[in-house]
Amino acid sequence: MTNQVIVLNKRPSGKPTTNDFKTLTEQAPDARQGEILLRTKFVSVDPYLRGRMNDKKSYVPPFELGKPISSGIVAEVVESKSEAFAKGDFVTGSLEWKEFQTSDGKDLVKVDPQAVPLSAYLGAAGMTGRTAYFGLLKIGRPVKGDTLVVSGAAGAVGSIAGQIGKIMGCRVIGIAGSDEKVNALKNKFGFDEAINYKTTKDMAAAIAAACPDGVDIYFDNVGGEVSDAVFQNLNINSRVAVCGSISGYNTEEENKGPRLQPIINTKRVLMQGFIVSDFDDEAEEANKQLVTWIKHQEIKYAETIVEGFDKIPQAFIDLFEGRNEGKMIVKV
Ligand SMILES: NC(=O)c1ccc[n+]([C@@H]2O[C@H](COP(=O)([O-])OP(=O)(O)OC[C@H]3O[C@@H](n4cnc5c(N)ncnc54)[C@H](OP(=O)(O)O)[C@@H]3O)[C@@H](O)[C@H]2O)c1
């Protein structure tokens, strides 16, 4: 049986292109004693993978040239020589961009296709859902009546962060990159207001107009100029959860934005970065809560599902063009 594998062909310079990836064909592996053979069903493509394509030390090691890329994957157990798994089980975890692969199952979690659709374990009921949950609840610390602004609001993390904000009683304003996304934020995800940062000339003024009482919590997914504009509207004792800064992931020059210290100082802003894995001890509890909210339709989630193993690199590249609403996922 043949097996397709996607490896890092070269380190991207600026925005990634499909030439940065290469598809190899190899023989599918056999499960040894204690192992399972997995067939990939759904692959998560995520902005943070861009950082791993640089040869730079970070909180996760860089991908190696010529070696398979890995990301969150939902897979089916097609053969089991392990007591912990049975044929037909579904699992999720960090796996390689391969159609088939073996695993000892140690870092994999079984998922229930009856609870929520399998793809949701890569998004709202998985890593990006937990990112929204922990970033907002642990760092944003919402109080009923707070004004919450979310950037990257129509994406996987942002759309869930805003809805958790609504559950916590906040007034929620989303920032996103198209009129369709602005419409979805207000009409599908229940945000109170939404702003298209690509067509708005004076973002600071637009945020001030949408937030007459100022901004108490900023859930920052994008950094850059959008965030500069939000900072101008922060209230005294506001909190900023720094989740990501996708606006700078493809730029090689040093980011020279405004100096924020005077705002942080005079407004007594509490600003903290976080990585979702900081809260792994509480991941199970968060997953349960997210699944409950999804089942009770207190949280709605969107997915942009692209079909075909060979489409994984393009789906990843499309994240930087904003071609996704909600979680970008490849169905294999
Ligand atoms: N801290 C953590 O543990 C953690 C975990 C997961 C994700 N993250 C971070 O959270 C952020 C969102 O991740 P996600 O998985 O939910 O991705 P996502 O928001 O579903 O997809 C990326 C979105 O970013 C927006 N974007 C792309 N280029 C941009 C730019 N130059 N300026 C502003 N927006 C831009 C696009 O939406 P528009 O059409 O609106 O531009 C695009 O749809 C990323 O920064 C990611 O690195 C952090």
mmCIF file of C-alpha atoms and ligand atoms in Angstrom:
data_model
loop_
_atom_site.group_PDB
_atom_site.id
_atom_site.type_symbol
_atom_site.label_atom_id
_atom_site.label_comp_id
_atom_site.label_asym_id
_atom_site.label_seq_id
_atom_site.Cartn_x
_atom_site.Cartn_y
_atom_site.Cartn_z
ATOM 1 C CA MET A 1 0.000 0.000 0.000
ATOM 2 C CA THR A 2 1.430 3.423 -0.915
ATOM 3 C CA ASN A 3 1.442 6.362 1.456
ATOM 4 C CA GLN A 4 1.668 10.083 0.678
ATOM 5 C CA VAL A 5 3.766 12.247 2.994
ATOM 6 C CA ILE A 6 4.201 16.045 2.957
ATOM 7 C CA VAL A 7 7.631 17.317 4.006
ATOM 8 C CA LEU A 8 9.148 20.773 4.419
ATOM 9 C CA ASN A 9 11.037 21.310 1.145
ATOM 10 C CA LYS A 10 12.546 24.706 2.019
ATOM 11 C CA ARG A 11 12.115 27.333 4.689
ATOM 12 C CA PRO A 12 9.616 29.976 3.491
ATOM 13 C CA SER A 13 10.853 33.482 2.907
ATOM 14 C CA GLY A 14 7.979 35.841 3.678
ATOM 15 C CA LYS A 15 4.603 34.379 2.743
ATOM 16 C CA PRO A 16 4.814 30.603 2.255
ATOM 17 C CA THR A 17 4.276 29.118 -1.227
ATOM 18 C CA THR A 18 3.457 25.565 -2.319
ATOM 19 C CA ASN A 19 7.134 25.195 -3.403
ATOM 20 C CA ASP A 20 8.081 25.238 0.272
ATOM 21 C CA PHE A 21 6.438 21.804 0.574
ATOM 22 C CA LYS A 22 7.019 18.497 -1.217
ATOM 23 C CA THR A 23 4.844 15.385 -1.423
ATOM 24 C CA LEU A 24 6.694 12.079 -1.273
ATOM 25 C CA THR A 25 5.274 8.624 -1.905
ATOM 26 C CA GLU A 26 6.477 5.818 0.314
ATOM 27 C CA GLN A 27 5.354 2.394 1.461
ATOM 28 C CA ALA A 28 2.629 2.506 4.153
ATOM 29 C CA PRO A 29 4.012 1.236 7.476
ATOM 30 C CA ASP A 30 2.887 -1.854 9.434
ATOM 31 C CA ALA A 31 1.943 -1.649 13.112
ATOM 32 C CA ARG A 32 4.392 -3.470 15.387
ATOM 33 C CA GLN A 33 3.485 -5.035 18.731
ATOM 34 C CA GLY A 34 2.094 -2.304 21.030
ATOM 35 C CA GLU A 35 1.380 0.039 18.099
ATOM 36 C CA ILE A 36 -1.634 1.186 16.107
ATOM 37 C CA LEU A 37 -1.932 1.952 12.399
ATOM 38 C CA LEU A 38 -3.731 5.232 11.784
ATOM 39 C CA ARG A 39 -5.507 6.576 8.737
ATOM 40 C CA THR A 40 -5.614 10.384 8.677
ATOM 41 C CA LYS A 41 -9.169 11.783 8.473
ATOM 42 C CA PHE A 42 -8.900 15.515 9.270
ATOM 43 C CA VAL A 43 -5.809 17.752 9.365
ATOM 44 C CA SER A 44 -5.622 21.080 11.190
ATOM 45 C CA VAL A 45 -3.629 23.854 9.528
ATOM 46 C CA ASP A 46 -2.673 26.609 11.966
ATOM 47 C CA PRO A 47 -0.887 29.974 11.822
ATOM 48 C CA TYR A 48 1.674 28.888 14.465
ATOM 49 C CA LEU A 49 3.073 26.295 12.030
ATOM 50 C CA ARG A 50 4.592 29.234 10.116
ATOM 51 C CA GLY A 51 6.912 29.953 13.068
ATOM 52 C CA ARG A 52 8.026 26.315 13.131
ATOM 53 C CA MET A 53 9.098 26.637 9.474
ATOM 54 C CA ASN A 54 11.784 29.176 10.483
ATOM 55 C CA ASP A 55 15.079 27.896 11.819
ATOM 56 C CA LYS A 56 14.543 29.704 15.128
ATOM 57 C CA LYS A 57 14.275 28.526 18.696
ATOM 58 C CA SER A 58 10.762 28.976 20.079
ATOM 59 C CA TYR A 59 8.331 27.254 22.427
ATOM 60 C CA VAL A 60 8.187 24.350 19.931
ATOM 61 C CA PRO A 61 11.224 23.151 17.944
ATOM 62 C CA PRO A 62 11.465 24.108 14.239
ATOM 63 C CA PHE A 63 10.458 21.601 11.563
ATOM 64 C CA GLU A 64 13.433 19.904 9.912
ATOM 65 C CA LEU A 65 14.035 20.256 6.175
ATOM 66 C CA GLY A 66 13.000 17.130 4.265
ATOM 67 C CA LYS A 67 11.071 15.791 7.256
ATOM 68 C CA PRO A 68 7.256 15.561 7.556
ATOM 69 C CA ILE A 69 5.317 18.510 8.955
ATOM 70 C CA SER A 70 3.099 17.721 11.935
ATOM 71 C CA SER A 71 -0.045 19.356 13.291
ATOM 72 C CA GLY A 72 -3.281 18.451 15.031
ATOM 73 C CA ILE A 73 -4.894 15.476 13.270
ATOM 74 C CA VAL A 74 -7.965 13.303 13.797
ATOM 75 C CA ALA A 75 -7.271 9.745 12.641
ATOM 76 C CA GLU A 76 -9.005 6.380 12.575
ATOM 77 C CA VAL A 77 -7.385 3.291 14.048
ATOM 78 C CA VAL A 78 -7.350 0.862 11.118
ATOM 79 C CA GLU A 79 -5.268 -1.810 12.841
ATOM 80 C CA SER A 80 -4.429 -2.239 16.524
ATOM 81 C CA LYS A 81 -1.656 -4.235 18.165
ATOM 82 C CA SER A 82 -2.133 -2.189 21.345
ATOM 83 C CA GLU A 83 -4.357 -3.047 24.293
ATOM 84 C CA ALA A 84 -5.335 0.598 24.706
ATOM 85 C CA PHE A 85 -6.999 0.989 21.278
ATOM 86 C CA ALA A 86 -9.389 -0.994 19.113
ATOM 87 C CA LYS A 87 -9.837 -0.990 15.351
ATOM 88 C CA GLY A 88 -12.440 1.672 14.532
ATOM 89 C CA ASP A 89 -11.458 4.024 17.383
ATOM 90 C CA PHE A 90 -10.885 7.664 16.504
ATOM 91 C CA VAL A 91 -7.984 9.558 18.067
ATOM 92 C CA THR A 92 -6.552 13.053 18.012
ATOM 93 C CA GLY A 93 -3.121 14.486 18.745
ATOM 94 C CA SER A 94 -0.074 15.945 17.067
ATOM 95 C CA LEU A 95 0.641 13.659 14.094
ATOM 96 C CA GLU A 96 2.538 13.873 10.827
ATOM 97 C CA TRP A 97 1.174 14.968 7.462
ATOM 98 C CA LYS A 98 0.932 11.363 6.225
ATOM 99 C CA GLU A 99 -2.054 9.427 4.927
ATOM 100 C CA PHE A 100 -1.068 6.466 7.141
ATOM 101 C CA GLN A 101 1.254 6.328 10.149
ATOM 102 C CA THR A 102 1.912 4.148 13.149
ATOM 103 C CA SER A 103 1.932 5.314 16.759
ATOM 104 C CA ASP A 104 2.396 3.914 20.241
ATOM 105 C CA GLY A 105 -0.666 6.010 21.144
ATOM 106 C CA LYS A 106 0.998 7.601 24.188
ATOM 107 C CA ASP A 107 0.200 11.209 23.294
ATOM 108 C CA LEU A 108 -3.107 10.492 21.576
ATOM 109 C CA VAL A 109 -6.576 11.025 23.001
ATOM 110 C CA LYS A 110 -9.614 8.989 21.967
ATOM 111 C CA VAL A 111 -12.481 11.113 20.660
ATOM 112 C CA ASP A 112 -16.170 10.309 20.487
ATOM 113 C CA PRO A 113 -17.761 10.891 17.056
ATOM 114 C CA GLN A 114 -21.210 10.831 18.709
ATOM 115 C CA ALA A 115 -20.517 13.824 20.999
ATOM 116 C CA VAL A 116 -19.576 16.317 18.254
ATOM 117 C CA PRO A 117 -18.509 15.830 14.612
ATOM 118 C CA LEU A 118 -14.914 14.557 14.395
ATOM 119 C CA SER A 119 -13.581 17.718 12.736
ATOM 120 C CA ALA A 120 -14.680 19.812 15.741
ATOM 121 C CA TYR A 121 -11.960 18.135 17.861
ATOM 122 C CA LEU A 122 -9.450 20.180 15.837
ATOM 123 C CA GLY A 123 -11.344 23.426 16.395
ATOM 124 C CA ALA A 124 -14.098 24.497 18.756
ATOM 125 C CA ALA A 125 -13.877 21.303 20.844
ATOM 126 C CA GLY A 126 -10.093 21.116 20.566
ATOM 127 C CA MET A 127 -6.947 23.217 20.631
ATOM 128 C CA THR A 128 -8.342 26.464 19.207
ATOM 129 C CA GLY A 129 -11.453 26.259 21.408
ATOM 130 C CA ARG A 130 -9.255 25.803 24.481
ATOM 131 C CA THR A 131 -7.067 28.716 23.386
ATOM 132 C CA ALA A 132 -10.128 30.966 23.343
ATOM 133 C CA TYR A 133 -11.352 29.532 26.666
ATOM 134 C CA PHE A 134 -8.108 29.909 28.629
ATOM 135 C CA GLY A 135 -7.029 33.190 27.048
ATOM 136 C CA LEU A 136 -10.307 34.854 27.829
ATOM 137 C CA LEU A 137 -11.100 33.315 31.225
ATOM 138 C CA LYS A 138 -7.591 33.216 32.747
ATOM 139 C CA ILE A 139 -6.102 36.416 31.314
ATOM 140 C CA GLY A 140 -9.068 38.490 30.123
ATOM 141 C CA ARG A 141 -10.946 37.686 33.364
ATOM 142 C CA PRO A 142 -14.328 38.895 32.096
ATOM 143 C CA VAL A 143 -16.795 40.543 34.425
ATOM 144 C CA LYS A 144 -20.442 41.001 33.449
ATOM 145 C CA GLY A 145 -20.849 44.305 31.616
ATOM 146 C CA ASP A 146 -17.215 44.480 30.393
ATOM 147 C CA THR A 147 -16.521 45.524 26.821
ATOM 148 C CA LEU A 148 -14.453 42.861 25.031
ATOM 149 C CA VAL A 149 -12.728 43.454 21.696
ATOM 150 C CA VAL A 150 -11.497 40.431 19.731
ATOM 151 C CA SER A 151 -9.223 40.706 16.675
ATOM 152 C CA GLY A 152 -9.020 37.886 14.135
ATOM 153 C CA ALA A 153 -12.595 37.555 15.318
ATOM 154 C CA ALA A 154 -14.019 35.386 12.532
ATOM 155 C CA GLY A 155 -11.246 32.806 12.810
ATOM 156 C CA ALA A 156 -11.040 29.593 14.797
ATOM 157 C CA VAL A 157 -9.915 31.139 18.104
ATOM 158 C CA GLY A 158 -11.562 34.552 17.723
ATOM 159 C CA SER A 159 -15.069 33.336 16.916
ATOM 160 C CA ILE A 160 -15.082 31.169 20.055
ATOM 161 C CA ALA A 161 -13.438 33.809 22.299
ATOM 162 C CA GLY A 162 -16.159 36.301 21.403
ATOM 163 C CA GLN A 163 -18.948 33.826 22.100
ATOM 164 C CA ILE A 164 -17.475 32.852 25.475
ATOM 165 C CA GLY A 165 -17.370 36.601 26.167
ATOM 166 C CA LYS A 166 -21.109 36.777 25.431
ATOM 167 C CA ILE A 167 -21.759 33.828 27.779
ATOM 168 C CA MET A 168 -19.831 35.761 30.474
ATOM 169 C CA GLY A 169 -22.073 38.801 29.960
ATOM 170 C CA CYS A 170 -19.688 41.032 28.003
ATOM 171 C CA ARG A 171 -20.486 43.430 25.205
ATOM 172 C CA VAL A 172 -18.412 41.975 22.361
ATOM 173 C CA ILE A 173 -16.888 43.741 19.355
ATOM 174 C CA GLY A 174 -15.106 41.748 16.654
ATOM 175 C CA ILE A 175 -12.527 42.883 14.102
ATOM 176 C CA ALA A 176 -12.191 40.902 10.863
ATOM 177 C CA GLY A 177 -11.079 41.266 7.256
ATOM 178 C CA SER A 178 -14.226 41.168 5.072
ATOM 179 C CA ASP A 179 -17.848 42.311 5.020
ATOM 180 C CA GLU A 180 -18.962 38.638 4.895
ATOM 181 C CA LYS A 181 -17.037 37.974 8.115
ATOM 182 C CA VAL A 182 -18.439 41.122 9.756
ATOM 183 C CA ASN A 183 -21.913 39.929 8.816
ATOM 184 C CA ALA A 184 -21.246 36.426 10.226
ATOM 185 C CA LEU A 185 -19.903 37.883 13.487
ATOM 186 C CA LYS A 186 -23.088 39.871 14.069
ATOM 187 C CA ASN A 187 -25.664 37.485 12.650
ATOM 188 C CA LYS A 188 -24.236 34.020 13.253
ATOM 189 C CA PHE A 189 -21.921 34.352 16.249
ATOM 190 C CA GLY A 190 -23.941 36.953 18.179
ATOM 191 C CA PHE A 191 -21.271 39.685 18.472
ATOM 192 C CA ASP A 192 -22.741 43.105 19.301
ATOM 193 C CA GLU A 193 -20.662 44.975 16.717
ATOM 194 C CA ALA A 194 -18.050 44.106 14.122
ATOM 195 C CA ILE A 195 -15.531 46.158 12.126
ATOM 196 C CA ASN A 196 -13.868 45.373 8.785
ATOM 197 C CA TYR A 197 -10.248 46.455 9.326
ATOM 198 C CA LYS A 198 -9.490 46.259 5.605
ATOM 199 C CA THR A 199 -12.051 48.910 4.593
ATOM 200 C CA THR A 200 -12.009 51.128 7.708
ATOM 201 C CA LYS A 201 -9.677 54.133 7.357
ATOM 202 C CA ASP A 202 -9.532 55.240 10.995
ATOM 203 C CA MET A 203 -9.600 52.084 13.089
ATOM 204 C CA ALA A 204 -9.049 53.884 16.404
ATOM 205 C CA ALA A 205 -12.103 56.071 15.741
ATOM 206 C CA ALA A 206 -14.199 53.090 14.592
ATOM 207 C CA ILE A 207 -13.325 51.177 17.777
ATOM 208 C CA ALA A 208 -14.135 54.257 19.890
ATOM 209 C CA ALA A 209 -17.527 54.512 18.171
ATOM 210 C CA ALA A 210 -18.261 50.793 18.677
ATOM 211 C CA CYS A 211 -17.091 50.918 22.324
ATOM 212 C CA PRO A 212 -18.621 54.063 23.885
ATOM 213 C CA ASP A 213 -17.524 52.879 27.355
ATOM 214 C CA GLY A 214 -13.980 52.037 26.215
ATOM 215 C CA VAL A 215 -12.334 48.599 26.052
ATOM 216 C CA ASP A 216 -11.994 46.486 29.212
ATOM 217 C CA ILE A 217 -10.584 43.335 27.595
ATOM 218 C CA TYR A 218 -8.657 42.944 24.370
ATOM 219 C CA PHE A 219 -8.219 39.390 23.022
ATOM 220 C CA ASP A 220 -5.398 39.931 20.539
ATOM 221 C CA ASN A 221 -4.959 37.421 17.719
ATOM 222 C CA VAL A 222 -3.278 39.658 15.161
ATOM 223 C CA GLY A 223 -0.942 42.330 16.623
ATOM 224 C CA GLY A 224 0.238 45.109 14.280
ATOM 225 C CA GLU A 225 -1.765 48.185 13.381
ATOM 226 C CA VAL A 226 -5.133 46.709 14.349
ATOM 227 C CA SER A 227 -3.851 46.220 17.881
ATOM 228 C CA ASP A 228 -2.283 49.701 17.963
ATOM 229 C CA ALA A 229 -5.775 51.094 17.318
ATOM 230 C CA VAL A 230 -7.357 48.966 20.053
ATOM 231 C CA PHE A 231 -4.694 50.076 22.544
ATOM 232 C CA GLN A 232 -5.755 53.686 22.066
ATOM 233 C CA ASN A 233 -9.161 52.750 23.461
ATOM 234 C CA LEU A 234 -8.143 50.705 26.510
ATOM 235 C CA ASN A 235 -9.764 51.565 29.831
ATOM 236 C CA ILE A 236 -8.082 51.902 33.206
ATOM 237 C CA ASN A 237 -7.433 48.403 34.628
ATOM 238 C CA SER A 238 -8.058 46.742 31.284
ATOM 239 C CA ARG A 239 -6.611 43.331 30.426
ATOM 240 C CA VAL A 240 -4.930 42.277 27.179
ATOM 241 C CA ALA A 241 -4.627 38.572 26.373
ATOM 242 C CA VAL A 242 -1.889 38.271 23.766
ATOM 243 C CA CYS A 243 -2.842 35.121 21.899
ATOM 244 C CA GLY A 244 -0.999 35.622 18.612
ATOM 245 C CA SER A 245 0.244 38.207 16.147
ATOM 246 C CA ILE A 246 -0.429 36.768 12.700
ATOM 247 C CA SER A 247 0.045 40.172 11.027
ATOM 248 C CA GLY A 248 3.794 39.755 11.538
ATOM 249 C CA TYR A 249 4.329 36.030 10.920
ATOM 250 C CA ASN A 250 5.497 36.484 7.313
ATOM 251 C CA THR A 251 7.571 39.633 7.791
ATOM 252 C CA GLU A 252 11.290 39.354 8.215
ATOM 253 C CA GLU A 253 12.110 42.925 9.213
ATOM 254 C CA GLU A 254 11.856 43.902 12.861
ATOM 255 C CA ASN A 255 8.411 45.170 13.813
ATOM 256 C CA LYS A 256 8.723 48.830 14.827
ATOM 257 C CA GLY A 257 5.298 49.761 16.098
ATOM 258 C CA PRO A 258 4.333 52.480 18.566
ATOM 259 C CA ARG A 259 5.827 52.217 22.048
ATOM 260 C CA LEU A 260 2.989 51.029 24.279
ATOM 261 C CA GLN A 261 4.502 51.636 27.718
ATOM 262 C CA PRO A 262 2.815 55.035 28.301
ATOM 263 C CA ILE A 263 -0.622 53.509 27.642
ATOM 264 C CA ILE A 264 0.126 50.431 29.731
ATOM 265 C CA ASN A 265 1.375 52.667 32.539
ATOM 266 C CA THR A 266 -1.279 55.368 32.628
ATOM 267 C CA LYS A 267 -4.169 52.950 32.040
ATOM 268 C CA ARG A 268 -2.724 50.310 34.439
ATOM 269 C CA VAL A 269 -3.113 47.693 31.698
ATOM 270 C CA LEU A 270 -2.438 44.055 32.541
ATOM 271 C CA MET A 271 -1.033 42.425 29.416
ATOM 272 C CA GLN A 272 -0.070 38.770 29.279
ATOM 273 C CA GLY A 273 0.936 36.403 26.551
ATOM 274 C CA PHE A 274 0.024 32.739 26.809
ATOM 275 C CA ILE A 275 0.355 29.437 24.999
ATOM 276 C CA VAL A 276 -2.619 27.099 25.189
ATOM 277 C CA SER A 277 -0.402 24.279 26.518
ATOM 278 C CA ASP A 278 0.290 26.400 29.651
ATOM 279 C CA PHE A 279 -3.099 25.148 30.812
ATOM 280 C CA ASP A 280 -2.803 21.479 29.795
ATOM 281 C CA ASP A 281 -3.602 20.405 33.359
ATOM 282 C CA GLU A 282 -7.075 21.840 32.892
ATOM 283 C CA ALA A 283 -7.535 20.790 29.261
ATOM 284 C CA GLU A 284 -9.966 17.968 29.998
ATOM 285 C CA GLU A 285 -12.261 20.241 31.980
ATOM 286 C CA ALA A 286 -12.127 22.896 29.233
ATOM 287 C CA ASN A 287 -12.875 20.310 26.511
ATOM 288 C CA LYS A 288 -15.919 19.113 28.478
ATOM 289 C CA GLN A 289 -17.229 22.649 28.895
ATOM 290 C CA LEU A 290 -16.699 23.454 25.207
ATOM 291 C CA VAL A 291 -18.518 20.269 24.103
ATOM 292 C CA THR A 292 -21.412 21.127 26.455
ATOM 293 C CA TRP A 293 -21.670 24.677 25.087
ATOM 294 C CA ILE A 294 -21.582 23.327 21.514
ATOM 295 C CA LYS A 295 -24.253 20.693 22.230
ATOM 296 C CA HIS A 296 -26.512 23.299 23.880
ATOM 297 C CA GLN A 297 -25.856 25.644 20.942
ATOM 298 C CA GLU A 298 -24.514 28.293 23.300
ATOM 299 C CA ILE A 299 -21.454 28.247 21.066
ATOM 300 C CA LYS A 300 -21.739 28.021 17.297
ATOM 301 C CA TYR A 301 -18.688 27.142 15.308
ATOM 302 C CA ALA A 302 -17.752 27.510 11.672
ATOM 303 C CA GLU A 303 -15.338 25.402 9.677
ATOM 304 C CA THR A 304 -13.764 25.905 6.275
ATOM 305 C CA ILE A 305 -13.198 22.344 5.121
ATOM 306 C CA VAL A 306 -10.944 21.765 2.121
ATOM 307 C CA GLU A 307 -10.912 18.248 0.650
ATOM 308 C CA GLY A 308 -7.829 16.282 -0.374
ATOM 309 C CA PHE A 309 -4.507 15.360 1.244
ATOM 310 C CA ASP A 310 -2.633 17.280 -1.473
ATOM 311 C CA LYS A 311 -4.510 20.481 -0.525
ATOM 312 C CA ILE A 312 -2.911 20.734 2.953
ATOM 313 C CA PRO A 313 -0.131 23.224 1.965
ATOM 314 C CA GLN A 314 -2.533 25.527 0.076
ATOM 315 C CA ALA A 315 -5.039 25.474 2.949
ATOM 316 C CA PHE A 316 -2.226 26.518 5.282
ATOM 317 C CA ILE A 317 -1.136 29.333 2.935
ATOM 318 C CA ASP A 318 -4.754 30.527 2.623
ATOM 319 C CA LEU A 319 -4.841 31.311 6.369
ATOM 320 C CA PHE A 320 -2.651 34.328 5.611
ATOM 321 C CA GLU A 321 -5.137 35.507 2.983
ATOM 322 C CA GLY A 322 -8.063 35.185 5.378
ATOM 323 C CA ARG A 323 -9.734 32.565 3.151
ATOM 324 C CA ASN A 324 -11.214 30.789 6.179
ATOM 325 C CA GLU A 325 -14.241 31.452 8.332
ATOM 326 C CA GLY A 326 -13.804 29.604 11.613
ATOM 327 C CA LYS A 327 -11.392 26.670 11.669
ATOM 328 C CA MET A 328 -9.437 25.824 8.525
ATOM 329 C CA ILE A 329 -9.406 22.026 8.193
ATOM 330 C CA VAL A 330 -8.397 19.585 5.469
ATOM 331 C CA LYS A 331 -10.521 16.466 5.052
ATOM 332 C CA VAL A 332 -8.476 13.579 3.731
HETATM 333 N N1 LIG B 1 -1.371 31.287 22.122
HETATM 334 C C1 LIG B 1 -1.756 30.109 21.670
HETATM 335 O O1 LIG B 1 -1.587 29.060 22.296
HETATM 336 C C2 LIG B 1 -2.436 30.052 20.320
HETATM 337 C C3 LIG B 1 -3.141 28.907 19.907
HETATM 338 C C4 LIG B 1 -3.795 28.937 18.666
HETATM 339 C C5 LIG B 1 -3.718 30.063 17.876
HETATM 340 N N2 LIG B 1 -2.994 31.137 18.301
HETATM 341 C C6 LIG B 1 -2.906 32.360 17.521
HETATM 342 O O2 LIG B 1 -4.214 32.883 17.435
HETATM 343 C C7 LIG B 1 -4.370 33.581 16.204
HETATM 344 C C8 LIG B 1 -5.570 32.997 15.458
HETATM 345 O O3 LIG B 1 -5.319 31.639 15.151
HETATM 346 P P1 LIG B 1 -6.439 30.731 14.503
HETATM 347 O O4 LIG B 1 -5.956 29.335 14.534
HETATM 348 O O5 LIG B 1 -7.752 31.059 15.112
HETATM 349 O O6 LIG B 1 -6.417 31.229 12.982
HETATM 350 P P2 LIG B 1 -7.639 31.863 12.214
HETATM 351 O O7 LIG B 1 -7.979 33.157 12.909
HETATM 352 O O8 LIG B 1 -8.696 30.849 12.042
HETATM 353 O O9 LIG B 1 -7.025 32.150 10.777
HETATM 354 C C9 LIG B 1 -6.141 33.176 10.565
HETATM 355 C C10 LIG B 1 -6.902 34.503 10.278
HETATM 356 O O10 LIG B 1 -6.018 35.578 10.528
HETATM 357 C C11 LIG B 1 -6.408 36.696 9.794
HETATM 358 N N3 LIG B 1 -5.223 37.342 9.220
HETATM 359 C C12 LIG B 1 -4.367 36.834 8.311
HETATM 360 N N4 LIG B 1 -3.396 37.715 8.032
HETATM 361 C C13 LIG B 1 -3.658 38.823 8.792
HETATM 362 C C14 LIG B 1 -3.027 40.093 8.957
HETATM 363 N N5 LIG B 1 -1.921 40.412 8.279
HETATM 364 N N6 LIG B 1 -3.588 40.989 9.815
HETATM 365 C C15 LIG B 1 -4.704 40.682 10.507
HETATM 366 N N7 LIG B 1 -5.348 39.487 10.390
HETATM 367 C C16 LIG B 1 -4.826 38.578 9.553
HETATM 368 C C17 LIG B 1 -7.332 36.194 8.674
HETATM 369 O O11 LIG B 1 -8.632 36.707 8.933
HETATM 370 P P3 LIG B 1 -9.126 38.135 8.359
HETATM 371 O O12 LIG B 1 -9.895 37.832 7.103
HETATM 372 O O13 LIG B 1 -9.941 38.660 9.454
HETATM 373 O O14 LIG B 1 -7.880 38.934 8.059
HETATM 374 C C18 LIG B 1 -7.319 34.681 8.835
HETATM 375 O O15 LIG B 1 -8.548 34.097 8.544
HETATM 376 C C19 LIG B 1 -3.045 33.425 15.451
HETATM 377 O O16 LIG B 1 -2.234 34.561 15.716
HETATM 378 C C20 LIG B 1 -2.441 32.202 16.084
HETATM 379 O O17 LIG B 1 -1.049 32.151 15.962
HETATM 380 C C21 LIG B 1 -2.353 31.149 19.501
#
